XYZ file of C-alpha atoms in Angstrom:
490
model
C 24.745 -5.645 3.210
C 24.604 -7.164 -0.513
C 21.793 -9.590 0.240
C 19.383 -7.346 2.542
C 20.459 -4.291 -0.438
C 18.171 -6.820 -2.611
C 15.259 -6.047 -0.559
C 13.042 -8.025 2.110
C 10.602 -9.025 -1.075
C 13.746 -10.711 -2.977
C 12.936 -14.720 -3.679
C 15.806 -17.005 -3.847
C 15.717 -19.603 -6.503
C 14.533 -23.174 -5.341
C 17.443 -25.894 -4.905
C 14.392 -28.746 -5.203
C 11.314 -29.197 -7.533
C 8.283 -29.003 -5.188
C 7.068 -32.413 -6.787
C 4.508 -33.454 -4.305
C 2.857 -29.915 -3.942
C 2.845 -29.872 -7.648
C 1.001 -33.393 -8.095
C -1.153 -32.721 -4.927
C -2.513 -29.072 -6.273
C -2.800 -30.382 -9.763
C -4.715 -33.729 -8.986
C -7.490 -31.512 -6.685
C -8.183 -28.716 -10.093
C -8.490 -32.333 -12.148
C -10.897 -34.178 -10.200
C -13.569 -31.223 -11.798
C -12.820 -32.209 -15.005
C -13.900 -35.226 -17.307
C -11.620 -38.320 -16.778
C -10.302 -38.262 -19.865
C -9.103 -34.918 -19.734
C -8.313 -35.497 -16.390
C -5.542 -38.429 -17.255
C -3.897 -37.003 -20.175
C -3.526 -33.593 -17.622
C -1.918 -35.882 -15.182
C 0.073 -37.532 -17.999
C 1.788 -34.008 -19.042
C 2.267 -32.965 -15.528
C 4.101 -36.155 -14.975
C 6.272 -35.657 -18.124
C 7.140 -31.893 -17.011
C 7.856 -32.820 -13.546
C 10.315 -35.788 -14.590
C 12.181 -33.498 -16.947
C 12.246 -30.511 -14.574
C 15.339 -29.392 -13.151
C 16.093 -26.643 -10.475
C 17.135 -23.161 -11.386
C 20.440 -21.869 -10.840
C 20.797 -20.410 -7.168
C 19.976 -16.194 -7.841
C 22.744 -16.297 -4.635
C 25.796 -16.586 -3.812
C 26.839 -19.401 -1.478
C 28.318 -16.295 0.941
C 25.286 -14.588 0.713
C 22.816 -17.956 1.601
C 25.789 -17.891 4.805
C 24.983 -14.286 5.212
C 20.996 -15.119 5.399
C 21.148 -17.474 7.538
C 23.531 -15.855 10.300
C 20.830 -13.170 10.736
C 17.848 -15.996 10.912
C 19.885 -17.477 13.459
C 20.545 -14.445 15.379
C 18.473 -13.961 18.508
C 19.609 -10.232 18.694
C 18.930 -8.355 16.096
C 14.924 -7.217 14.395
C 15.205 -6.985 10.629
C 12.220 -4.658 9.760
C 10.962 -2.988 6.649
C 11.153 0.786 6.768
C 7.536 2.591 7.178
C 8.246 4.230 4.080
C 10.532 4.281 1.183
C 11.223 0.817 1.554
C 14.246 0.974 2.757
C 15.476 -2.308 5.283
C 16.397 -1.462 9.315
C 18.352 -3.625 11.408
C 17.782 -2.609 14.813
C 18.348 -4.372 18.224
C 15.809 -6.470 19.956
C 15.788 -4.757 22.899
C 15.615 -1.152 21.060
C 12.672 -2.805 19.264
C 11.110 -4.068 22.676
C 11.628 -0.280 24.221
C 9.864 1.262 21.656
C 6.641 -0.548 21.651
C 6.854 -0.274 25.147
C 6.910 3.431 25.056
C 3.841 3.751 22.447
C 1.750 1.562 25.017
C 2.515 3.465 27.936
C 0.689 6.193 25.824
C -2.905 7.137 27.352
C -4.332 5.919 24.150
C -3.760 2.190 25.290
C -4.517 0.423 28.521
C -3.963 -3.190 30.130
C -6.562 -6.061 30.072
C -6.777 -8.122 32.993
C -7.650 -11.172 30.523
C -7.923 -12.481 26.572
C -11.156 -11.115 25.806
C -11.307 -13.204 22.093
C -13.528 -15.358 23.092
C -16.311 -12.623 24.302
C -15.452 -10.442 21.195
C -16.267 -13.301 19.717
C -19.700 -14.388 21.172
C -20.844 -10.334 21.076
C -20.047 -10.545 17.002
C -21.973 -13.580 16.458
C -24.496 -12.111 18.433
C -24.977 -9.035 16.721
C -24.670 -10.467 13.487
C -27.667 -12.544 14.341
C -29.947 -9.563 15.041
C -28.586 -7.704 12.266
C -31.075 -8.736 9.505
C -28.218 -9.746 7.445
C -29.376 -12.626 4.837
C -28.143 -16.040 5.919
C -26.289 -16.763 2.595
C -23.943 -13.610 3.814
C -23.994 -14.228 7.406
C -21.826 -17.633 7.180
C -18.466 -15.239 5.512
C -18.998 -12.666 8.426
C -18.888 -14.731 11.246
C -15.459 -15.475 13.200
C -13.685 -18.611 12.030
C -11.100 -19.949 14.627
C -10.682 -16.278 15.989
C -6.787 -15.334 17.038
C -6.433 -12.297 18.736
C -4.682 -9.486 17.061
C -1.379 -8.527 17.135
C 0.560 -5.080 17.268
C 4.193 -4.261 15.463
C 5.906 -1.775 14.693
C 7.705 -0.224 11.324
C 10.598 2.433 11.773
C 10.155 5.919 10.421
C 13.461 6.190 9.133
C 12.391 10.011 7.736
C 12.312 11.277 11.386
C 14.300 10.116 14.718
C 13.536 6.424 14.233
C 10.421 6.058 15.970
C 7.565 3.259 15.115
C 4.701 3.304 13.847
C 2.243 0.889 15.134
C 0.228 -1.369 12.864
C -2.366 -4.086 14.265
C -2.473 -7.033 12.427
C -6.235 -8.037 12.560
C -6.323 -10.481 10.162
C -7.965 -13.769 11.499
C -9.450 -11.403 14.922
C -12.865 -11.735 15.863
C -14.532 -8.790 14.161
C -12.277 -8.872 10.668
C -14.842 -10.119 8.477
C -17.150 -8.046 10.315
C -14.676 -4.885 9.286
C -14.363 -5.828 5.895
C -17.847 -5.925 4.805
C -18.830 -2.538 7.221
C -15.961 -0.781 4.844
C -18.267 -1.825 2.311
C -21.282 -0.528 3.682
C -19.630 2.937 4.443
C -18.204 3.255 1.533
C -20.532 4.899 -0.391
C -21.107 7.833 1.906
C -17.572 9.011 1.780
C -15.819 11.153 -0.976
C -18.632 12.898 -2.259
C -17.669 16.368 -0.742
C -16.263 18.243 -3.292
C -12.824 18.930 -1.574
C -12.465 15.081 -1.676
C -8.754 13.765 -3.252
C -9.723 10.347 -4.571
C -6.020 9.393 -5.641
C -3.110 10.947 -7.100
C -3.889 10.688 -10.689
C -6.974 12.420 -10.249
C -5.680 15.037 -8.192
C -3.042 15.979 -11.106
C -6.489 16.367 -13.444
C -8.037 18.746 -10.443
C -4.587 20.483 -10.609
C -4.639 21.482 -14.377
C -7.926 24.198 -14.162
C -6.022 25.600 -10.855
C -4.037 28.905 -11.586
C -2.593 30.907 -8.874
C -1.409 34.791 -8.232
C 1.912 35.677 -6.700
C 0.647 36.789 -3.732
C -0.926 33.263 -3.051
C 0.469 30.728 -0.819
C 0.243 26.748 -1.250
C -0.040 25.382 2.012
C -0.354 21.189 3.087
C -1.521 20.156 6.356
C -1.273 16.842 8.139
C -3.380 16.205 10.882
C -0.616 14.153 13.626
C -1.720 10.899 14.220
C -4.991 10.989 13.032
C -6.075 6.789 12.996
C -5.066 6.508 16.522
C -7.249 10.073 17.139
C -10.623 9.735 15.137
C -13.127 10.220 17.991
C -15.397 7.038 18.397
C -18.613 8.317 19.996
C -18.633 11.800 17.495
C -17.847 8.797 14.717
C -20.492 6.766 15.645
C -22.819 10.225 16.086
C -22.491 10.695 12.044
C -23.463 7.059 11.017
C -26.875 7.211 13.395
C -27.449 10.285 10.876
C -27.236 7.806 7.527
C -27.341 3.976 8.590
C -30.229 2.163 10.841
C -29.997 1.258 14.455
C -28.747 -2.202 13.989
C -26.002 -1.462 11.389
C -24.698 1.164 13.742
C -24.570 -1.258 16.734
C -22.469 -3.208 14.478
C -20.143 -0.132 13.644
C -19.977 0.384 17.332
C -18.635 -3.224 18.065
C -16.060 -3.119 15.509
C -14.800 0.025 16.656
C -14.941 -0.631 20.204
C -13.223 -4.144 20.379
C -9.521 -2.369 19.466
C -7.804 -4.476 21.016
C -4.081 -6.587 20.268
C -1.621 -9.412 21.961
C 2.337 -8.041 22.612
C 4.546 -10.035 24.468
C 2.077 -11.934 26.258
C -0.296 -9.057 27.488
C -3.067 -7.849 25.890
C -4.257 -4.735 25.294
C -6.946 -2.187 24.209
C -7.173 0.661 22.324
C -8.901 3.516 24.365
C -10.218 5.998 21.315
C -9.279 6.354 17.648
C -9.215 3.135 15.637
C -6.443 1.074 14.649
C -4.336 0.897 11.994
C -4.544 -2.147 9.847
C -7.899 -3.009 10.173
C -9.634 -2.520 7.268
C -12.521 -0.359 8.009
C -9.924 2.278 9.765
C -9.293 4.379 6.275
C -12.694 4.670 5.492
C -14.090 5.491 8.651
C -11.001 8.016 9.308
C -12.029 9.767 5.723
C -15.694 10.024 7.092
C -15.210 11.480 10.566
C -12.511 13.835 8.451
C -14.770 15.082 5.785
C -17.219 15.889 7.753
C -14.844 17.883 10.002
C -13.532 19.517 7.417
C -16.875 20.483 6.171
C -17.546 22.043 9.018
C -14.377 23.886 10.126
C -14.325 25.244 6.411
C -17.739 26.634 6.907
C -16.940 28.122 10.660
C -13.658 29.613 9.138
C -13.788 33.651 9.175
C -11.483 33.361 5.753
C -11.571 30.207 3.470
C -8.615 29.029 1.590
C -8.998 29.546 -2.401
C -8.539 25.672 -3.058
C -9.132 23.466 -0.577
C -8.309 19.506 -1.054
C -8.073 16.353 1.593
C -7.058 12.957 1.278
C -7.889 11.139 4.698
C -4.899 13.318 7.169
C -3.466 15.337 4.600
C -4.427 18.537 3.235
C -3.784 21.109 0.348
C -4.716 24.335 0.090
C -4.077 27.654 -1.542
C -4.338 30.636 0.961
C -4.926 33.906 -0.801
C -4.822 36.043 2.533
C -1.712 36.711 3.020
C 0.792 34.988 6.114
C -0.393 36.320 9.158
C -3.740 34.948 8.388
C -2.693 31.628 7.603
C -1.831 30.875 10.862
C -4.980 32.208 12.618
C -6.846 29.468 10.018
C -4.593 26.745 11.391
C -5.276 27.787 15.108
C -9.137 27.655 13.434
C -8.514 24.480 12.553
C -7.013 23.071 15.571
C -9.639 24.334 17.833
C -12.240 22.361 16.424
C -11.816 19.295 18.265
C -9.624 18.293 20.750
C -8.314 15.259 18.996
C -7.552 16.896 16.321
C -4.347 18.768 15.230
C -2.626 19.723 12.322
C 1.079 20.863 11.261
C 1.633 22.989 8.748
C 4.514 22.967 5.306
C 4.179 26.035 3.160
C 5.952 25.976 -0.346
C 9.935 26.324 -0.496
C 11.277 28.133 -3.920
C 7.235 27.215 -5.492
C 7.308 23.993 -4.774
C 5.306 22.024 -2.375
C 4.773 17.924 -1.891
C 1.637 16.615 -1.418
C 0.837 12.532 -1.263
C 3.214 11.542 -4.389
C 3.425 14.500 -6.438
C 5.309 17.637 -6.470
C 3.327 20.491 -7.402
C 5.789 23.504 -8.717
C 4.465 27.343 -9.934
C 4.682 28.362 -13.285
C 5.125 31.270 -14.600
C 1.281 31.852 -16.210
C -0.218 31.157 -12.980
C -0.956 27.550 -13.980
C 0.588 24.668 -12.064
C 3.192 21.852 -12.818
C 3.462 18.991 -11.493
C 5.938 15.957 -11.059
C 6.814 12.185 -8.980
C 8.428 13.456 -5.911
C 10.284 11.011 -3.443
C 11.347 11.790 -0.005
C 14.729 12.426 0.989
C 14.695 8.694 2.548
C 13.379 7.044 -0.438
C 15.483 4.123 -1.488
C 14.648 3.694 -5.244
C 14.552 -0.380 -4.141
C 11.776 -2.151 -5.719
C 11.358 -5.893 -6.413
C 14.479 -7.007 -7.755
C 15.064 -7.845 -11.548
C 16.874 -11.462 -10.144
C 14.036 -12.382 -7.312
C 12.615 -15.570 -8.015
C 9.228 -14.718 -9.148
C 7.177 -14.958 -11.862
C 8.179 -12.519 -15.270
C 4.389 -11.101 -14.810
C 5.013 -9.862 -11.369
C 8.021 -8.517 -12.319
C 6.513 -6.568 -15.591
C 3.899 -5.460 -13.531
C 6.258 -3.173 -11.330
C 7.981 -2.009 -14.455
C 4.570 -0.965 -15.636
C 3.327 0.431 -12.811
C 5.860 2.429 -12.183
C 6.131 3.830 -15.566
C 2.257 4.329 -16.145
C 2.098 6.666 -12.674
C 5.233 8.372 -14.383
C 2.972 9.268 -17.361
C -0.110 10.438 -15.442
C 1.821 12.168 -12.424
C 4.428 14.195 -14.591
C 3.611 16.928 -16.544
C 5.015 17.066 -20.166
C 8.172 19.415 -18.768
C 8.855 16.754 -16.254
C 7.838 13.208 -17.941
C 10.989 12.907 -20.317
C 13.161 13.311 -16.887
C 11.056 10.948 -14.954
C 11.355 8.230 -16.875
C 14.667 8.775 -17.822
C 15.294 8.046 -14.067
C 13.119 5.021 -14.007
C 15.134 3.305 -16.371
C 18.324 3.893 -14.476
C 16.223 2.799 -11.315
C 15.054 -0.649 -13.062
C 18.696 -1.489 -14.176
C 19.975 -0.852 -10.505
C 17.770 -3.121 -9.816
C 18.758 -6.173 -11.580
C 16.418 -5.282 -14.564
C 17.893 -6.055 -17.940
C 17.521 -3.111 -21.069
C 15.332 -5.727 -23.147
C 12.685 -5.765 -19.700
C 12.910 -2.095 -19.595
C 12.616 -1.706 -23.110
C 9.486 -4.051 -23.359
C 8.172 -2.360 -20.278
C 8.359 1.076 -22.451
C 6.801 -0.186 -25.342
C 3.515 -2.007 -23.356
C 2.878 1.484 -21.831
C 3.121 3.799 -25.001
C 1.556 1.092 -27.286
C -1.579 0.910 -24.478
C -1.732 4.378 -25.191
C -2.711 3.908 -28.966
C -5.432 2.155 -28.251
C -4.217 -1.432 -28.358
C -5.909 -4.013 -26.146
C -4.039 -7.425 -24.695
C -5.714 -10.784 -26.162
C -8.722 -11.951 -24.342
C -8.638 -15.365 -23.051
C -10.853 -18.254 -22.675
C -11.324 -18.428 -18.799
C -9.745 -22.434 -17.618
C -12.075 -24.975 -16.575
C -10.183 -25.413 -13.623
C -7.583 -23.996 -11.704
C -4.013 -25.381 -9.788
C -2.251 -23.122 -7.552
C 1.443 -23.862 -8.302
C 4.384 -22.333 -6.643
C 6.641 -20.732 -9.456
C 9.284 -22.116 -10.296
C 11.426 -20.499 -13.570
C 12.127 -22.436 -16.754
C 15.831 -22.129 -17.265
C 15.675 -22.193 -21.267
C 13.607 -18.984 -21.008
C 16.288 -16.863 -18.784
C 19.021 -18.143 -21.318
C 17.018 -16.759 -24.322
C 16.382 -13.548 -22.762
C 20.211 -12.465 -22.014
C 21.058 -13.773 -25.388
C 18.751 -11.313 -27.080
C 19.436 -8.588 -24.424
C 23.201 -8.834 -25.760
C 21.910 -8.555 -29.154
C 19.842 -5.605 -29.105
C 20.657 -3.613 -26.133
C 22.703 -0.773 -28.778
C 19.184 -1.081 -30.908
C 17.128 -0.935 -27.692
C 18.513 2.315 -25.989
C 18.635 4.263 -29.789
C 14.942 3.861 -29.397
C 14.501 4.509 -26.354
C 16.415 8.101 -26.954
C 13.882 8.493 -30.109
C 11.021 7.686 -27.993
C 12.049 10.130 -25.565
C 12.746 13.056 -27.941
């Protein structure tokens, strides 16, 4: 329980300088450079490497025991949570059952054979006739093609069923994928009921006022990646794209198909989830639909907003109406369906944000977290580098500042500091973390520097000197540090 509590990111410390990786990585980023510089590098890295000397273990020696019991346990599935990033131990056979019962679901179907190698052939192909320049053509095509592979993450915020994610990484058509996302790209969000992110959905929320007789409403539409309709999809991009571009389109969104346990299969309609042209094409097909249905609708919503399956909206027609405009809604396609949330004491969730009424008519707005939500982030003692760790203390505090209104920010961050010193964070981090984000707001820009001639990829490894110096000062200042940080606040 203590070592999975740290999370599935959490790095333990190195017991052994990675010498060899270090010389091997170093001498390849030197051989670009002049041979003097190249020998006095080589001369320092030898120096650093013979001084080195492992970090302390960020573990105890019963919780290395603990690790390695589960690695060597053939029973059990350790899994990250689909959201809130919470950890799930579940059996293997529990695991095995539930993939098994999303397959047996009419959206997949058995293949008699691996069809890799043809998927493979067809994208070469059509890449070929495509027109694209040769320069380009030698990224898109398939490099040692694997097929892809299905898994599933619990949804530990209903009755523990999976979600299923392909990983297509390394399958035929990836590259393909990647650079049609890029193509489409351009042609979605430019409806104006489009939610580009969070942060700009709390500036959309801020010339929004509402009566009391109006109801705030969000939508989801239930499994919408695995229920985008192909041929309509493919309908749309013959209006905007050439022939040959939607051939390609066609082949990427036709060749769904994964390896589980040995047998492989494909993915009848809808596209699949983890491929990377799957969000944009699902925000296409759904803008459009929306679009439409919006225009067919006998009432309209007063505000109406979308970001890919979910929905906001601001009904001004009282509650019997509502529902006839989500039966409007849901007979617009048969793929297609929506459930509904209305707001609960004038509040309602939507993405990341919890929009609350005010009493002007005007609309607040905070960070809301599901019920499930674990607070767990990468912890303050993983082994990685201090910039990776900043950058989740800054992150976190920066979509505090632009999600929260100025009722709620004070309160937000108040519980992000208690979150980063639950999770191993020291004050001095926190209190550093504080000061980047309110000194970038006075204008202040980080120091430029001189891009290197070269570059090594090194794994991390921490310099013990510099965790010593850091507790030392956190002991020193932590009274000073959290005065501030009250001052700050008020």
């Amino acid at each position: 329980m203590t070592v999975l509590s740290k999370g599935l990111n959490f790095a333990p410390a190195p017991r052994n300088i990675p010498h060899k990786e270090y010389i091997g990585a170093v001498e390849q980023a030197v051989r670009k450079l002049p041979e003097e510089e190249a020998e006095e590098i080589r001369n320092e890295v030898s120096l650093v490497l013979f001084r080195a000397i492992p970090p302390k273990s960020n573990l105890s020696r019963k919780e290395r025991l603990a690790l390695q019991t589960l690695r060597d346990s053939k029973d059990i599935m350790i899994l990250p949570a689909d959201k809130g990033n919470a950890t799930v131990l579940m059996k293997k056979e529990d695991y095995h059952q539930k993939i098994l019962d999303i397959l047996t679901d009419d959206t997949y179907r058995v293949m008699p054979r691996d069809p890799t190698d043809a998927v493979s052939r067809k994208t070469i192909e059509l890449i070929k006739k495509s027109g694209i320049p040769e320069e380009e053509l030698r990224n898109l095509r398939p490099k040692a093609p694997a097929p892809p592979r299905i898994y599933g993450l619990p949804k530990i915020h209903k009755i523990m069923p999976l979600r299923p994610i392909v990983s297509a990484i390394g399958a035929p058509t990836y590259n393909l994928a990647k650079c049609l996302s890029g193509v489409l790209a351009p042609f979605v969000g430019r409806c104006e009921h489009h939610v580009k992110n969070s942060m700009e959905f709390v500036k959309t929320l801020q010339d929004i006022h509402v009566q009391s007789t109006d109801i705030m409403v969000s939508l989801d539409v239930v499994s919408l990646f695995t229920r985008v309709p192909i041929i309509d999809t493919l309908a749309l991009l013959g209006r905007i794209l050439d022939r040959k571009t939607v051939e390609l389109f066609r082949h990427v969104l036709t060749s769904s198909y994964f390896l589980y346990n040995g047998d492989f299969y494909e993915q009848t309609d809808g596209v699949a989830m983890g491929s990377p042209l799957s969000p944009v094409i699902a925000n296409f097909f759904m803008e459009d639909f929306e679009e439409h249905s919006l225009n067919s609708a006998p009432l309209r919503p007063k505000c109406f907003f979308g970001y890919v399956d979910d929905t906001f909206i601001i009904w001004p027609h009282g509650m019997d109406t509502l529902h006839s405009f989500v039966d409007h809604m849901n007979s617009r396609h048969p793929n297609i369906r929506f459930t509904m949330e209305t707001e609960t004491n004038g509040e309602l969730p939507f993405l990341d944000i919890l929009i609350r009424r005010r009493g002007d008519g005007t609309l607040g707005h905070k960070v809301y977290r599901k019920p499930t939500h674990t607070d767990l982030y990468l912890n303050g003692q993983s082994h990685h580098h201090p910039s990776q760790k900043n950058a989740v203390l800054s992150s976190l505090i920066h979509r505090a500042k632009k999600i929260s209104d100025e009722d709620n920010l004070q309160g937000e961050l108040k519980h992000l500091n208690k979150t980063f010193i639950d999770n191993g964070y020291s004050h001095f981090q926190v209190h550093k973390a504080l000061k980047r984000a309110f000194r970038r707001d006075k204008g202040d820009k980080p120091n430029e520097e001189r891009p290197p001639a070269s570059k090594a990829i090194l794994t991390y490894v921490s310099k013990e000197d510099d965790m010593k110096r850091e507790y030392m000062q956190q002991d020193d200042i932590r009274r000073r540090i959290e005065t501030n940080y009250e001052e700050r606040s008020i």
